[in-house]
Amino acid sequence: MSTALIVTSSANGEASVSNRIASAFTDRLRAIDPAIHIVERDVGAHPLPHLAPENVAGVRGEARTDAEIAARDLSDALIAELDAADLLVIASPMYNFGISSTLKSWFDHVLRPRVTFRYSENGPEGLMTGKKAVVIESRGGFYSEGPAAAMDGQEAHLRNMLGFMGIADVTFVRAEKLGFGPDAVEAAVAAASEALDSFAAAELKQAA
Ligand SMILES: Cc1cc2nc3c(=O)[nH]c(=O)nc-3n(C[C@H](O)[C@H](O)[C@H](O)COP(=O)(O)O)c2cc1C
């Protein structure tokens, strides 16, 4: 393991649970492998522009205008960060049953035809292969089982978008019931951190 890209996407800044878990995981990666190169991209604190009529061609067509060229250059930079990473870590808060709009905008910039995926005779083919991903999902409620499971529009969407780029080896770690009070928050953070510690120990040992 040599390079990890950490994408955080909470609107809650210092109070964010997903940021807190991602930060502890980043510290753990550094402790296990002091040589690891960590790149942090916080699209929650520093949102990317949405794709709109004036810039969308920069990502999904031919860049001609200044706005389109700016969108293409940003997309190129974000894809370069992803391409250089062996491990992608995404911290994803659940907002309105899905991912945050800031994280969606990151995907809108990195899912790029002929760059991160292409259509071949055999159908769509992801081009960002050979990576592992960890997704930290923070939720106020509980979606792992029971009646609310059908309302989870976060995990399948993330799996689909990562898979479309060829990132199929994804470990999901859920921190749930965060709206159930401080004890529930601490329990969820502890359980998620334990799962991530195990992942870090196993992965970095394997890579050594
Ligand atoms: C705008 C907004 C929408 C939310 N929608 C949901 C939701 O649909 N389901 C849920 O379980 N929690 C929801 N929550 C609660 C968050 O998932 C929870 O606070 C979680 O901790 C957010 O992660 P963060 O602390 O890293 O921002 C919402 C929170 C916000 C701010």
PDB file of C-alpha atoms and ligand atoms in Angstrom:
ATOM      1  CA  MET A   1       0.000   0.000   0.000  1.00  0.00           C
ATOM      2  CA  SER A   2       1.625   3.271  -0.991  1.00  0.00           C
ATOM      3  CA  THR A   3      -1.013   5.929  -1.656  1.00  0.00           C
ATOM      4  CA  ALA A   4      -4.427   6.470  -0.107  1.00  0.00           C
ATOM      5  CA  LEU A   5      -6.951   9.031  -1.288  1.00  0.00           C
ATOM      6  CA  ILE A   6      -9.356  10.111   1.464  1.00  0.00           C
ATOM      7  CA  VAL A   7     -12.522  11.783   0.159  1.00  0.00           C
ATOM      8  CA  THR A   8     -14.688  13.338   2.887  1.00  0.00           C
ATOM      9  CA  SER A   9     -18.058  14.889   2.123  1.00  0.00           C
ATOM     10  CA  SER A  10     -19.874  16.059   5.243  1.00  0.00           C
ATOM     11  CA  ALA A  11     -21.529  19.470   5.594  1.00  0.00           C
ATOM     12  CA  ASN A  12     -21.004  19.250   9.357  1.00  0.00           C
ATOM     13  CA  GLY A  13     -17.328  20.236   9.561  1.00  0.00           C
ATOM     14  CA  GLU A  14     -15.850  19.683  13.035  1.00  0.00           C
ATOM     15  CA  ALA A  15     -19.063  17.999  14.221  1.00  0.00           C
ATOM     16  CA  SER A  16     -19.059  15.410  11.437  1.00  0.00           C
ATOM     17  CA  VAL A  17     -19.097  11.786  12.516  1.00  0.00           C
ATOM     18  CA  SER A  18     -17.930  10.441   9.156  1.00  0.00           C
ATOM     19  CA  ASN A  19     -15.016  12.918   9.177  1.00  0.00           C
ATOM     20  CA  ARG A  20     -14.107  11.804  12.706  1.00  0.00           C
ATOM     21  CA  ILE A  21     -14.073   8.131  11.725  1.00  0.00           C
ATOM     22  CA  ALA A  22     -12.121   8.859   8.519  1.00  0.00           C
ATOM     23  CA  SER A  23      -9.580  10.912  10.460  1.00  0.00           C
ATOM     24  CA  ALA A  24      -8.995   8.112  12.996  1.00  0.00           C
ATOM     25  CA  PHE A  25      -8.618   5.641  10.109  1.00  0.00           C
ATOM     26  CA  THR A  26      -6.102   7.935   8.401  1.00  0.00           C
ATOM     27  CA  ASP A  27      -4.089   8.125  11.639  1.00  0.00           C
ATOM     28  CA  ARG A  28      -4.197   4.328  11.856  1.00  0.00           C
ATOM     29  CA  LEU A  29      -2.925   3.942   8.275  1.00  0.00           C
ATOM     30  CA  ARG A  30      -0.041   6.326   9.032  1.00  0.00           C
ATOM     31  CA  ALA A  31       0.794   4.486  12.280  1.00  0.00           C
ATOM     32  CA  ILE A  32       0.924   1.104  10.552  1.00  0.00           C
ATOM     33  CA  ASP A  33       2.782   2.375   7.468  1.00  0.00           C
ATOM     34  CA  PRO A  34       4.698   5.624   8.137  1.00  0.00           C
ATOM     35  CA  ALA A  35       5.741   5.707   4.452  1.00  0.00           C
ATOM     36  CA  ILE A  36       2.169   5.796   3.162  1.00  0.00           C
ATOM     37  CA  HIS A  37       1.295   8.809   1.014  1.00  0.00           C
ATOM     38  CA  ILE A  38      -2.067  10.249   2.036  1.00  0.00           C
ATOM     39  CA  VAL A  39      -4.026  12.673  -0.157  1.00  0.00           C
ATOM     40  CA  GLU A  40      -7.065  14.308   1.471  1.00  0.00           C
ATOM     41  CA  ARG A  41      -9.879  15.787  -0.603  1.00  0.00           C
ATOM     42  CA  ASP A  42     -12.645  17.337   1.517  1.00  0.00           C
ATOM     43  CA  VAL A  43     -15.495  18.090  -0.859  1.00  0.00           C
ATOM     44  CA  GLY A  44     -17.804  18.770   2.113  1.00  0.00           C
ATOM     45  CA  ALA A  45     -15.752  21.746   3.312  1.00  0.00           C
ATOM     46  CA  HIS A  46     -14.689  22.743  -0.207  1.00  0.00           C
ATOM     47  CA  PRO A  47     -17.535  21.785  -2.550  1.00  0.00           C
ATOM     48  CA  LEU A  48     -16.851  21.231  -6.218  1.00  0.00           C
ATOM     49  CA  PRO A  49     -19.026  23.099  -8.706  1.00  0.00           C
ATOM     50  CA  HIS A  50     -22.102  21.281  -9.949  1.00  0.00           C
ATOM     51  CA  LEU A  51     -22.242  20.391 -13.606  1.00  0.00           C
ATOM     52  CA  ALA A  52     -24.466  22.907 -15.395  1.00  0.00           C
ATOM     53  CA  PRO A  53     -25.170  24.023 -18.982  1.00  0.00           C
ATOM     54  CA  GLU A  54     -22.070  26.220 -19.091  1.00  0.00           C
ATOM     55  CA  ASN A  55     -19.540  23.577 -18.022  1.00  0.00           C
ATOM     56  CA  VAL A  56     -20.911  20.046 -18.547  1.00  0.00           C
ATOM     57  CA  ALA A  57     -19.237  19.617 -21.937  1.00  0.00           C
ATOM     58  CA  GLY A  58     -15.867  19.858 -20.183  1.00  0.00           C
ATOM     59  CA  VAL A  59     -16.568  16.493 -18.538  1.00  0.00           C
ATOM     60  CA  ARG A  60     -18.929  14.833 -20.999  1.00  0.00           C
ATOM     61  CA  GLY A  61     -18.093  16.433 -24.354  1.00  0.00           C
ATOM     62  CA  GLU A  62     -15.564  18.750 -25.930  1.00  0.00           C
ATOM     63  CA  ALA A  63     -14.166  21.606 -23.810  1.00  0.00           C
ATOM     64  CA  ARG A  64     -14.225  24.855 -25.778  1.00  0.00           C
ATOM     65  CA  THR A  65     -15.257  27.732 -23.504  1.00  0.00           C
ATOM     66  CA  ASP A  66     -13.361  28.888 -20.409  1.00  0.00           C
ATOM     67  CA  ALA A  67     -15.971  27.291 -18.121  1.00  0.00           C
ATOM     68  CA  GLU A  68     -15.772  23.996 -20.006  1.00  0.00           C
ATOM     69  CA  ILE A  69     -11.975  24.016 -19.928  1.00  0.00           C
ATOM     70  CA  ALA A  70     -12.045  24.739 -16.172  1.00  0.00           C
ATOM     71  CA  ALA A  71     -14.406  21.790 -15.622  1.00  0.00           C
ATOM     72  CA  ARG A  72     -12.191  19.503 -17.714  1.00  0.00           C
ATOM     73  CA  ASP A  73      -9.063  20.593 -15.843  1.00  0.00           C
ATOM     74  CA  LEU A  74     -10.745  19.995 -12.468  1.00  0.00           C
ATOM     75  CA  SER A  75     -11.962  16.599 -13.654  1.00  0.00           C
ATOM     76  CA  ASP A  76      -8.432  15.751 -14.855  1.00  0.00           C
ATOM     77  CA  ALA A  77      -6.973  16.726 -11.463  1.00  0.00           C
ATOM     78  CA  LEU A  78      -9.525  14.698  -9.485  1.00  0.00           C
ATOM     79  CA  ILE A  79      -9.033  11.666 -11.743  1.00  0.00           C
ATOM     80  CA  ALA A  80      -5.243  11.958 -11.370  1.00  0.00           C
ATOM     81  CA  GLU A  81      -5.685  11.808  -7.578  1.00  0.00           C
ATOM     82  CA  LEU A  82      -7.855   8.730  -7.927  1.00  0.00           C
ATOM     83  CA  ASP A  83      -5.588   7.073 -10.473  1.00  0.00           C
ATOM     84  CA  ALA A  84      -2.552   7.485  -8.196  1.00  0.00           C
ATOM     85  CA  ALA A  85      -4.298   5.857  -5.214  1.00  0.00           C
ATOM     86  CA  ASP A  86      -4.063   2.171  -4.319  1.00  0.00           C
ATOM     87  CA  LEU A  87      -6.690   2.681  -1.635  1.00  0.00           C
ATOM     88  CA  LEU A  88      -9.693   4.970  -1.962  1.00  0.00           C
ATOM     89  CA  VAL A  89     -11.440   5.921   1.287  1.00  0.00           C
ATOM     90  CA  ILE A  90     -14.816   7.637   0.996  1.00  0.00           C
ATOM     91  CA  ALA A  91     -16.540   9.113   4.041  1.00  0.00           C
ATOM     92  CA  SER A  92     -20.204   9.383   3.102  1.00  0.00           C
ATOM     93  CA  PRO A  93     -22.907  10.864   5.337  1.00  0.00           C
ATOM     94  CA  MET A  94     -26.454   9.810   4.474  1.00  0.00           C
ATOM     95  CA  TYR A  95     -28.499  12.864   3.511  1.00  0.00           C
ATOM     96  CA  ASN A  96     -32.124  12.278   2.535  1.00  0.00           C
ATOM     97  CA  PHE A  97     -31.565   8.553   2.026  1.00  0.00           C
ATOM     98  CA  GLY A  98     -28.660   9.024  -0.367  1.00  0.00           C
ATOM     99  CA  ILE A  99     -25.173  10.495  -0.576  1.00  0.00           C
ATOM    100  CA  SER A 100     -24.396  14.188  -0.033  1.00  0.00           C
ATOM    101  CA  SER A 101     -24.664  16.380  -3.113  1.00  0.00           C
ATOM    102  CA  THR A 102     -21.000  17.320  -2.664  1.00  0.00           C
ATOM    103  CA  LEU A 103     -19.942  13.683  -2.965  1.00  0.00           C
ATOM    104  CA  LYS A 104     -22.219  13.250  -5.969  1.00  0.00           C
ATOM    105  CA  SER A 105     -20.463  16.169  -7.635  1.00  0.00           C
ATOM    106  CA  TRP A 106     -17.105  14.426  -7.036  1.00  0.00           C
ATOM    107  CA  PHE A 107     -18.446  11.338  -8.816  1.00  0.00           C
ATOM    108  CA  ASP A 108     -19.875  13.524 -11.607  1.00  0.00           C
ATOM    109  CA  HIS A 109     -16.346  14.809 -12.199  1.00  0.00           C
ATOM    110  CA  VAL A 110     -14.515  11.469 -12.017  1.00  0.00           C
ATOM    111  CA  LEU A 111     -16.954   9.225 -13.910  1.00  0.00           C
ATOM    112  CA  ARG A 112     -15.664  10.192 -17.331  1.00  0.00           C
ATOM    113  CA  PRO A 113     -16.192   8.291 -20.594  1.00  0.00           C
ATOM    114  CA  ARG A 114     -12.983   6.969 -22.178  1.00  0.00           C
ATOM    115  CA  VAL A 115     -11.004   8.031 -19.090  1.00  0.00           C
ATOM    116  CA  THR A 116     -12.395   6.140 -16.070  1.00  0.00           C
ATOM    117  CA  PHE A 117     -14.827   3.896 -17.999  1.00  0.00           C
ATOM    118  CA  ARG A 118     -15.554   3.027 -21.601  1.00  0.00           C
ATOM    119  CA  TYR A 119     -18.125   1.184 -23.627  1.00  0.00           C
ATOM    120  CA  SER A 120     -16.673  -1.857 -25.357  1.00  0.00           C
ATOM    121  CA  GLU A 121     -18.239  -4.614 -27.443  1.00  0.00           C
ATOM    122  CA  ASN A 122     -18.883  -6.431 -24.162  1.00  0.00           C
ATOM    123  CA  GLY A 123     -20.667  -3.457 -22.601  1.00  0.00           C
ATOM    124  CA  PRO A 124     -19.356  -0.945 -20.069  1.00  0.00           C
ATOM    125  CA  GLU A 125     -15.822  -1.464 -18.800  1.00  0.00           C
ATOM    126  CA  GLY A 126     -14.255   0.251 -15.771  1.00  0.00           C
ATOM    127  CA  LEU A 127     -10.725   1.578 -16.282  1.00  0.00           C
ATOM    128  CA  MET A 128      -9.745   2.308 -12.645  1.00  0.00           C
ATOM    129  CA  THR A 129      -8.958  -1.311 -11.842  1.00  0.00           C
ATOM    130  CA  GLY A 130      -6.477  -2.681  -9.287  1.00  0.00           C
ATOM    131  CA  LYS A 131      -7.676  -0.528  -6.387  1.00  0.00           C
ATOM    132  CA  LYS A 132      -9.373  -1.224  -3.107  1.00  0.00           C
ATOM    133  CA  ALA A 133     -11.977   1.051  -1.601  1.00  0.00           C
ATOM    134  CA  VAL A 134     -13.333   1.587   1.886  1.00  0.00           C
ATOM    135  CA  VAL A 135     -16.607   3.448   2.293  1.00  0.00           C
ATOM    136  CA  ILE A 136     -17.578   4.854   5.699  1.00  0.00           C
ATOM    137  CA  GLU A 137     -21.321   5.452   5.839  1.00  0.00           C
ATOM    138  CA  SER A 138     -22.768   7.583   8.644  1.00  0.00           C
ATOM    139  CA  ARG A 139     -26.514   7.589   9.169  1.00  0.00           C
ATOM    140  CA  GLY A 140     -28.915   9.007  11.745  1.00  0.00           C
ATOM    141  CA  GLY A 141     -31.156   5.947  11.484  1.00  0.00           C
ATOM    142  CA  PHE A 142     -30.754   2.189  11.067  1.00  0.00           C
ATOM    143  CA  TYR A 143     -30.882   0.683   7.586  1.00  0.00           C
ATOM    144  CA  SER A 144     -28.911  -2.546   7.918  1.00  0.00           C
ATOM    145  CA  GLU A 145     -32.095  -4.578   8.376  1.00  0.00           C
ATOM    146  CA  GLY A 146     -35.809  -4.125   8.985  1.00  0.00           C
ATOM    147  CA  PRO A 147     -38.327  -1.852   7.273  1.00  0.00           C
ATOM    148  CA  ALA A 148     -35.902   1.026   6.595  1.00  0.00           C
ATOM    149  CA  ALA A 149     -33.486  -1.206   4.604  1.00  0.00           C
ATOM    150  CA  ALA A 150     -35.477  -0.556   1.417  1.00  0.00           C
ATOM    151  CA  MET A 151     -34.927   3.190   1.863  1.00  0.00           C
ATOM    152  CA  ASP A 152     -31.131   2.919   1.761  1.00  0.00           C
ATOM    153  CA  GLY A 153     -30.313   4.761  -1.443  1.00  0.00           C
ATOM    154  CA  GLN A 154     -26.707   5.302  -0.392  1.00  0.00           C
ATOM    155  CA  GLU A 155     -24.858   1.988  -0.428  1.00  0.00           C
ATOM    156  CA  ALA A 156     -26.094   0.535  -3.729  1.00  0.00           C
ATOM    157  CA  HIS A 157     -25.512   3.854  -5.482  1.00  0.00           C
ATOM    158  CA  LEU A 158     -21.928   4.029  -4.202  1.00  0.00           C
ATOM    159  CA  ARG A 159     -21.306   0.386  -5.142  1.00  0.00           C
ATOM    160  CA  ASN A 160     -22.649   1.011  -8.655  1.00  0.00           C
ATOM    161  CA  MET A 161     -20.604   4.148  -9.283  1.00  0.00           C
ATOM    162  CA  LEU A 162     -17.377   2.591  -7.970  1.00  0.00           C
ATOM    163  CA  GLY A 163     -18.038  -0.649  -9.856  1.00  0.00           C
ATOM    164  CA  PHE A 164     -18.682   1.272 -13.071  1.00  0.00           C
ATOM    165  CA  MET A 165     -15.119   2.601 -12.853  1.00  0.00           C
ATOM    166  CA  GLY A 166     -13.760  -0.900 -12.174  1.00  0.00           C
ATOM    167  CA  ILE A 167     -13.443  -0.548  -8.390  1.00  0.00           C
ATOM    168  CA  ALA A 168     -15.191  -3.707  -7.250  1.00  0.00           C
ATOM    169  CA  ASP A 169     -13.231  -4.533  -4.097  1.00  0.00           C
ATOM    170  CA  VAL A 170     -15.160  -2.287  -1.715  1.00  0.00           C
ATOM    171  CA  THR A 171     -15.477  -2.632   2.064  1.00  0.00           C
ATOM    172  CA  PHE A 172     -18.488  -0.817   3.507  1.00  0.00           C
ATOM    173  CA  VAL A 173     -18.367   0.223   7.171  1.00  0.00           C
ATOM    174  CA  ARG A 174     -21.616   1.618   8.569  1.00  0.00           C
ATOM    175  CA  ALA A 175     -21.991   3.934  11.546  1.00  0.00           C
ATOM    176  CA  GLU A 176     -25.732   3.886  12.190  1.00  0.00           C
ATOM    177  CA  LYS A 177     -28.246   5.152  14.764  1.00  0.00           C
ATOM    178  CA  LEU A 178     -26.318   8.400  15.106  1.00  0.00           C
ATOM    179  CA  GLY A 179     -29.576  10.207  15.825  1.00  0.00           C
ATOM    180  CA  PHE A 180     -30.250   8.044  18.888  1.00  0.00           C
ATOM    181  CA  GLY A 181     -28.171  10.106  21.358  1.00  0.00           C
ATOM    182  CA  PRO A 182     -24.549  10.446  22.487  1.00  0.00           C
ATOM    183  CA  ASP A 183     -24.180   6.851  23.732  1.00  0.00           C
ATOM    184  CA  ALA A 184     -25.379   5.517  20.379  1.00  0.00           C
ATOM    185  CA  VAL A 185     -22.904   7.792  18.593  1.00  0.00           C
ATOM    186  CA  GLU A 186     -19.980   6.578  20.686  1.00  0.00           C
ATOM    187  CA  ALA A 187     -21.012   2.925  20.206  1.00  0.00           C
ATOM    188  CA  ALA A 188     -21.321   3.386  16.435  1.00  0.00           C
ATOM    189  CA  VAL A 189     -17.994   5.197  16.158  1.00  0.00           C
ATOM    190  CA  ALA A 190     -16.247   2.517  18.266  1.00  0.00           C
ATOM    191  CA  ALA A 191     -17.702  -0.331  16.169  1.00  0.00           C
ATOM    192  CA  ALA A 192     -16.782   1.377  12.890  1.00  0.00           C
ATOM    193  CA  SER A 193     -13.265   2.177  14.100  1.00  0.00           C
ATOM    194  CA  GLU A 194     -12.730  -1.413  15.205  1.00  0.00           C
ATOM    195  CA  ALA A 195     -13.775  -2.699  11.779  1.00  0.00           C
ATOM    196  CA  LEU A 196     -11.460  -0.181  10.096  1.00  0.00           C
ATOM    197  CA  ASP A 197      -8.539  -1.061  12.379  1.00  0.00           C
ATOM    198  CA  SER A 198      -8.938  -4.718  11.387  1.00  0.00           C
ATOM    199  CA  PHE A 199      -9.062  -3.741   7.714  1.00  0.00           C
ATOM    200  CA  ALA A 200      -5.933  -1.568   8.036  1.00  0.00           C
ATOM    201  CA  ALA A 201      -3.984  -4.256   9.898  1.00  0.00           C
ATOM    202  CA  ALA A 202      -4.916  -6.958   7.379  1.00  0.00           C
ATOM    203  CA  GLU A 203      -4.384  -4.854   4.254  1.00  0.00           C
ATOM    204  CA  LEU A 204      -1.116  -3.190   5.201  1.00  0.00           C
ATOM    205  CA  LYS A 205       0.314  -6.481   6.451  1.00  0.00           C
ATOM    206  CA  GLN A 206      -0.620  -8.108   3.151  1.00  0.00           C
ATOM    207  CA  ALA A 207       1.024  -5.271   1.187  1.00  0.00           C
ATOM    208  CA  ALA A 208       4.261  -5.349   3.260  1.00  0.00           C
TER     209      ALA A 208
HETATM  210  C1  LIG B   1     -29.495  17.363   5.334  1.00  0.00           C
HETATM  211  C2  LIG B   1     -29.485  16.100   6.158  1.00  0.00           C
HETATM  212  C3  LIG B   1     -30.247  15.030   5.760  1.00  0.00           C
HETATM  213  C4  LIG B   1     -30.225  13.848   6.501  1.00  0.00           C
HETATM  214  N1  LIG B   1     -30.961  12.795   6.044  1.00  0.00           N
HETATM  215  C5  LIG B   1     -30.889  11.617   6.712  1.00  0.00           C
HETATM  216  C6  LIG B   1     -31.577  10.478   6.228  1.00  0.00           C
HETATM  217  O1  LIG B   1     -32.248  10.476   5.206  1.00  0.00           O
HETATM  218  N2  LIG B   1     -31.471   9.330   6.942  1.00  0.00           N
HETATM  219  C7  LIG B   1     -30.729   9.238   8.077  1.00  0.00           C
HETATM  220  O2  LIG B   1     -30.644   8.166   8.679  1.00  0.00           O
HETATM  221  N3  LIG B   1     -30.059  10.312   8.553  1.00  0.00           N
HETATM  222  C8  LIG B   1     -30.113  11.481   7.897  1.00  0.00           C
HETATM  223  N4  LIG B   1     -29.431  12.574   8.368  1.00  0.00           N
HETATM  224  C9  LIG B   1     -28.573  12.410   9.549  1.00  0.00           C
HETATM  225  C10 LIG B   1     -27.125  12.144   9.152  1.00  0.00           C
HETATM  226  O3  LIG B   1     -27.016  10.992   8.357  1.00  0.00           O
HETATM  227  C11 LIG B   1     -26.286  11.974  10.400  1.00  0.00           C
HETATM  228  O4  LIG B   1     -26.337  13.181  11.133  1.00  0.00           O
HETATM  229  C12 LIG B   1     -24.836  11.633  10.095  1.00  0.00           C
HETATM  230  O5  LIG B   1     -24.104  11.779  11.274  1.00  0.00           O
HETATM  231  C13 LIG B   1     -24.267  12.552   9.052  1.00  0.00           C
HETATM  232  O6  LIG B   1     -22.878  12.298   8.905  1.00  0.00           O
HETATM  233  P1  LIG B   1     -21.844  13.459   9.278  1.00  0.00           P
HETATM  234  O7  LIG B   1     -21.965  13.640  10.778  1.00  0.00           O
HETATM  235  O8  LIG B   1     -20.532  12.946   8.877  1.00  0.00           O
HETATM  236  O9  LIG B   1     -22.254  14.683   8.533  1.00  0.00           O
HETATM  237  C14 LIG B   1     -29.442  13.767   7.672  1.00  0.00           C
HETATM  238  C15 LIG B   1     -28.665  14.870   8.059  1.00  0.00           C
HETATM  239  C16 LIG B   1     -28.685  16.017   7.314  1.00  0.00           C
HETATM  240  C17 LIG B   1     -27.816  17.180   7.744  1.00  0.00           C
END
